[in-house]
Short mmCIF file of C-alpha atoms in Angstrom, two decimals:
data_model
loop_
_atom_site.label_atom_id
_atom_site.label_comp_id
_atom_site.label_asym_id
_atom_site.label_seq_id
_atom_site.Cartn_x
_atom_site.Cartn_y
_atom_site.Cartn_z
CA MET A 1 250.56 51.53 -144.66
CA LEU A 2 252.31 48.26 -145.18
CA LYS A 3 255.65 48.48 -143.54
CA PRO A 4 258.37 47.01 -145.30
CA LEU A 5 261.07 46.14 -142.14
CA ALA A 6 257.90 44.55 -140.17
CA PRO A 7 257.58 40.93 -139.42
CA ALA A 8 255.06 39.55 -142.17
CA LEU A 9 253.02 37.93 -139.32
CA ASP A 10 253.40 38.80 -135.54
CA LEU A 11 251.11 36.94 -132.98
CA ILE A 12 251.16 37.90 -129.24
CA GLY A 13 249.60 35.77 -126.46
CA VAL A 14 246.98 34.66 -128.91
CA THR A 15 244.06 33.03 -127.08
CA PHE A 16 240.65 31.46 -128.51
CA ALA A 17 237.77 29.64 -127.02
CA TYR A 18 235.08 27.54 -128.38
CA GLY A 19 232.70 27.96 -125.27
CA THR A 20 234.62 26.48 -122.35
CA ARG A 21 236.88 24.41 -124.57
CA GLN A 22 240.37 26.23 -125.13
CA ALA A 23 241.32 25.74 -128.51
CA LEU A 24 244.74 28.34 -128.35
CA LYS A 25 246.36 29.29 -125.31
CA GLU A 26 248.73 32.20 -125.42
CA VAL A 27 250.36 31.62 -129.05
CA SER A 28 253.37 33.70 -129.56
CA LEU A 29 254.71 33.44 -133.11
CA ARG A 30 256.75 35.89 -134.97
CA ILE A 31 257.43 35.19 -139.15
CA GLU A 32 259.95 37.53 -140.97
CA PRO A 33 259.67 38.52 -144.71
CA GLY A 34 261.15 35.57 -146.53
CA GLU A 35 261.12 32.91 -143.96
CA THR A 36 258.77 29.49 -144.16
CA VAL A 37 257.39 28.12 -141.13
CA ILE A 38 255.73 24.62 -141.19
CA LEU A 39 253.02 24.56 -138.23
CA LEU A 40 253.40 20.95 -137.72
CA GLY A 41 250.56 18.88 -135.40
CA PRO A 42 248.04 16.35 -135.13
CA ASN A 43 244.39 16.78 -135.80
CA GLY A 44 242.67 18.94 -133.07
CA ALA A 45 245.88 20.79 -132.39
CA GLY A 46 244.31 24.07 -133.01
CA LYS A 47 246.05 24.12 -136.80
CA THR A 48 242.56 25.41 -138.48
CA THR A 49 241.63 27.76 -135.35
CA LEU A 50 245.19 29.81 -135.78
CA PHE A 51 244.51 30.14 -139.31
CA SER A 52 240.69 31.08 -138.79
CA ILE A 53 242.24 33.79 -136.51
CA VAL A 54 244.93 35.14 -138.87
CA CYS A 55 242.44 35.34 -141.76
CA GLY A 56 239.86 37.42 -139.79
CA LEU A 57 237.19 34.79 -139.86
CA PHE A 58 237.51 34.38 -135.69
CA SER A 59 238.43 37.25 -133.25
CA PRO A 60 241.08 36.08 -130.67
CA THR A 61 239.87 35.61 -127.16
CA ALA A 62 242.72 37.63 -126.01
CA GLY A 63 245.96 38.78 -127.80
CA PHE A 64 247.58 40.56 -130.79
CA VAL A 65 247.51 39.91 -134.25
CA GLY A 66 249.88 41.93 -136.42
CA VAL A 67 250.24 41.39 -140.37
CA ALA A 68 252.93 43.29 -142.30
CA GLY A 69 253.16 45.73 -139.32
CA LEU A 70 249.50 46.17 -139.38
CA ASP A 71 246.99 45.66 -136.49
CA LEU A 72 244.57 42.94 -137.63
CA GLY A 73 241.85 44.06 -135.37
CA ARG A 74 242.21 47.77 -136.16
CA GLN A 75 243.16 48.23 -139.55
CA ARG A 76 241.41 44.71 -140.80
CA THR A 77 240.92 45.82 -144.42
CA GLU A 78 244.77 46.78 -144.99
CA ALA A 79 245.88 43.91 -143.27
CA LEU A 80 243.87 41.24 -144.83
CA ALA A 81 245.09 42.74 -148.09
CA ALA A 82 248.78 41.50 -147.28
CA LEU A 83 247.61 37.82 -147.17
CA GLY A 84 247.36 34.86 -149.62
CA ILE A 85 245.71 32.30 -148.71
CA VAL A 86 244.84 28.73 -149.92
CA PHE A 87 242.66 26.74 -147.88
CA GLN A 88 242.21 23.06 -147.76
CA GLN A 89 238.90 23.05 -149.48
CA GLN A 90 239.17 23.87 -152.71
CA THR A 91 237.45 27.51 -153.51
CA LEU A 92 237.28 27.95 -157.06
CA ASP A 93 234.46 28.44 -159.37
CA LEU A 94 234.08 25.06 -161.23
CA ASP A 95 232.06 26.46 -164.23
CA LEU A 96 234.35 29.39 -165.22
CA SER A 97 237.79 28.73 -166.77
CA VAL A 98 241.13 29.19 -165.42
CA ARG A 99 241.52 32.57 -166.68
CA GLN A 100 238.04 33.97 -165.28
CA ASN A 101 238.64 32.62 -162.22
CA LEU A 102 241.95 34.33 -161.97
CA SER A 103 240.50 37.65 -163.41
CA TYR A 104 237.76 38.04 -161.30
CA TYR A 105 239.86 37.74 -158.07
CA CYS A 106 241.99 40.56 -159.69
CA ARG A 107 239.04 42.66 -160.12
CA LEU A 108 238.11 42.17 -156.37
CA ARG A 109 241.56 42.86 -155.67
CA GLY A 110 241.43 46.21 -157.50
CA ILE A 111 244.63 45.15 -159.95
CA PRO A 112 244.24 46.88 -163.25
CA LYS A 113 243.14 44.66 -166.29
CA ALA A 114 246.65 45.08 -168.32
CA GLU A 115 249.05 44.16 -164.92
CA ALA A 116 246.17 41.48 -164.11
CA ALA A 117 246.82 39.46 -167.19
CA ARG A 118 250.45 40.23 -167.01
CA ARG A 119 250.56 38.56 -163.39
CA ILE A 120 248.57 35.76 -164.38
CA THR A 121 250.65 34.92 -167.24
CA THR A 122 253.54 34.89 -165.10
CA GLU A 123 252.08 32.89 -161.99
CA LEU A 124 250.53 30.35 -164.24
CA GLU A 125 254.00 30.09 -166.03
CA ARG A 126 255.83 29.28 -162.68
CA LEU A 127 253.17 26.54 -162.11
CA LYS A 128 253.29 24.78 -165.37
CA MET A 129 249.92 25.74 -166.06
CA ALA A 130 249.90 28.33 -168.90
CA GLU A 131 248.75 26.05 -171.57
CA ARG A 132 245.45 25.51 -169.57
CA ILE A 133 244.52 29.24 -169.22
CA ASP A 134 241.17 28.44 -170.84
CA GLU A 135 240.11 25.11 -169.50
CA ARG A 136 237.28 24.87 -167.39
CA VAL A 137 238.06 24.24 -163.66
CA ARG A 138 235.73 21.57 -163.66
CA ASP A 139 237.69 19.73 -166.67
CA LEU A 140 240.82 20.11 -164.28
CA ASN A 141 242.26 17.40 -162.01
CA GLY A 142 242.75 17.85 -158.27
CA GLY A 143 246.45 18.75 -158.59
CA HIS A 144 245.87 21.29 -161.40
CA ARG A 145 243.10 23.12 -159.71
CA ARG A 146 245.63 23.45 -156.37
CA ARG A 147 248.10 25.11 -158.80
CA VAL A 148 245.43 27.30 -159.95
CA GLU A 149 244.67 28.20 -156.34
CA ILE A 150 248.26 28.87 -155.52
CA ALA A 151 248.47 30.71 -158.42
CA ARG A 152 245.59 32.98 -157.32
CA ALA A 153 246.89 33.26 -153.71
CA MET A 154 250.13 35.09 -155.26
CA LEU A 155 248.35 37.60 -157.96
CA ASP A 156 248.25 40.46 -155.34
CA ARG A 157 251.81 40.08 -153.99
CA PRO A 158 251.01 38.92 -150.30
CA ARG A 159 253.59 39.67 -147.66
CA ILE A 160 252.70 36.24 -146.24
CA LEU A 161 251.27 33.09 -147.93
CA LEU A 162 249.26 30.97 -145.59
CA LEU A 163 248.63 27.42 -146.61
CA ASP A 164 246.28 24.87 -144.83
CA GLU A 165 247.13 21.55 -145.73
CA PRO A 166 247.37 22.40 -149.49
CA THR A 167 248.49 18.97 -150.45
CA VAL A 168 245.50 17.00 -149.15
CA GLY A 169 244.13 14.61 -151.56
CA LEU A 170 247.04 15.01 -154.28
CA ASP A 171 248.97 12.42 -155.67
CA ILE A 172 252.88 11.79 -154.57
CA PRO A 173 254.17 12.98 -157.69
CA THR A 174 252.23 16.23 -157.35
CA ARG A 175 252.83 16.63 -153.90
CA ARG A 176 256.38 16.53 -154.57
CA GLU A 177 256.58 19.22 -157.33
CA LEU A 178 254.15 21.64 -155.34
CA ILE A 179 256.40 21.25 -151.99
CA ALA A 180 259.34 22.21 -153.97
CA TYR A 181 258.03 24.96 -155.61
CA LEU A 182 256.28 26.35 -152.64
CA HIS A 183 259.64 26.33 -150.87
CA THR A 184 261.06 28.51 -153.70
CA ARG A 185 258.71 31.74 -152.75
CA GLY A 186 260.53 33.07 -150.20
CA VAL A 187 263.58 32.75 -151.92
CA GLU A 188 262.77 34.49 -155.09
CA ASP A 189 260.65 36.72 -153.84
CA GLY A 190 260.65 37.32 -150.27
CA THR A 191 257.06 35.96 -149.57
CA ALA A 192 256.82 34.91 -146.21
CA VAL A 193 255.17 31.20 -145.76
CA LEU A 194 252.85 30.10 -142.95
CA TRP A 195 252.10 26.35 -144.13
CA ALA A 196 249.89 24.26 -141.50
CA THR A 197 250.46 20.53 -142.16
CA HIS A 198 250.71 17.04 -140.46
CA LEU A 199 252.90 15.56 -142.98
CA ILE A 200 256.91 15.79 -142.00
CA ASP A 201 257.68 15.05 -145.54
CA GLU A 202 256.35 18.44 -146.22
CA VAL A 203 259.69 20.15 -144.01
CA ALA A 204 262.75 21.10 -145.53
CA GLU A 205 266.35 21.20 -143.60
CA ALA A 206 266.32 25.33 -143.52
CA ASP A 207 262.47 25.64 -142.32
CA ARG A 208 261.41 26.64 -139.18
CA VAL A 209 259.32 24.17 -137.64
CA VAL A 210 256.51 25.05 -134.77
CA VAL A 211 254.92 22.23 -133.36
CA LEU A 212 251.45 22.80 -131.96
CA HIS A 213 250.10 20.51 -129.44
CA LYS A 214 246.46 20.97 -127.71
CA GLY A 215 246.54 24.77 -128.47
CA ARG A 216 249.98 25.75 -127.17
CA ILE A 217 253.74 25.81 -129.08
CA ALA A 218 255.31 22.62 -127.87
CA ALA A 219 258.60 23.85 -129.62
CA SER A 220 259.92 25.78 -132.22
CA GLY A 221 263.35 25.34 -134.33
CA THR A 222 264.94 24.05 -137.53
CA PRO A 223 264.26 19.97 -137.88
CA GLN A 224 268.08 19.59 -136.79
CA ARG A 225 267.44 21.41 -133.49
CA LEU A 226 264.29 19.76 -132.76
CA CYS A 227 265.93 16.24 -132.76
CA GLU A 228 268.83 17.71 -130.92
CA GLU A 229 266.67 19.16 -128.32
CA THR A 230 264.46 16.02 -128.09
CA GLY A 231 267.43 13.41 -128.48
CA ALA A 232 265.69 12.00 -131.51
CA ALA A 233 267.21 10.47 -134.87
CA GLY A 234 264.82 12.20 -137.19
CA LEU A 235 261.79 14.73 -137.14
CA ASP A 236 259.18 12.05 -136.96
CA GLN A 237 260.66 11.00 -133.45
CA ALA A 238 261.13 14.34 -132.10
CA PHE A 239 257.57 14.88 -132.97
CA ALA A 240 256.19 11.86 -131.43
CA LYS A 241 258.14 12.73 -128.34
CA LEU A 242 256.98 16.47 -128.29
CA THR A 243 253.32 15.28 -128.73
CA ALA A 244 253.56 11.98 -126.89
CA GLN A 245 251.84 10.25 -129.48
CA GLY A 246 252.95 8.33 -132.86
CA PRO A 247 254.72 9.93 -135.62
CA PRO A 248 252.92 11.74 -138.31
CA PRO A 249 252.65 10.06 -141.45
CA LYS A 250 255.56 10.88 -144.26
CA GLU A 251 253.31 10.38 -147.32
CA GLN A 252 250.03 10.54 -148.52
CA PRO A 253 249.04 8.83 -151.41
CA ALA A 254 246.00 10.13 -153.37
#
């Protein structure tokens, strides 16, 4: 049973290795309900590996993973049910309509038909996609497909939403709309968000930024705090100092 006051995500000493190569080294991270945490790091920092562990695709070499108060290692089915996930690679069935994709997901999750229809309508309206409900996914552009995936992730009322580079390949106006929308979820319904990215323009002032570098957490705090701790004029400079490399890009045109 989910614990209402438990952390949405609780990682303690999570370590993972690909053979002899350490990908994650004693990563500890707690995310509370309604909190948005940006996992910022360069390519190869370990972001995707960490997400794979939280999603249950990999088992950590060592450490504890808790989701909504449940031990992922021992209560796998119940813990995974508390997750909403948007992967970097699109996972919709292109030959089905938006309605069919979302209805199929609801059936897999055991959501009754009438309730599923209500939730589908609500989520698509939030994302300004309601009028496209009967269009084939194949006929949608990349930004609209991503909106459908976000709607799908929210249908089961997850305790935490995992976003793995969700705006990759989208044009700048679409990216900005989705960034603004995703930041409302914690405020509106208490959904925690763990958002992996390498783009600093996706970070809001109130977010907690976790900088992952070479498999370890290099720093954690609001953008202002990280700037103060590093003596940087902006988050891009703070990131560069923490990772000893150039700053990440601020915009990613299509």
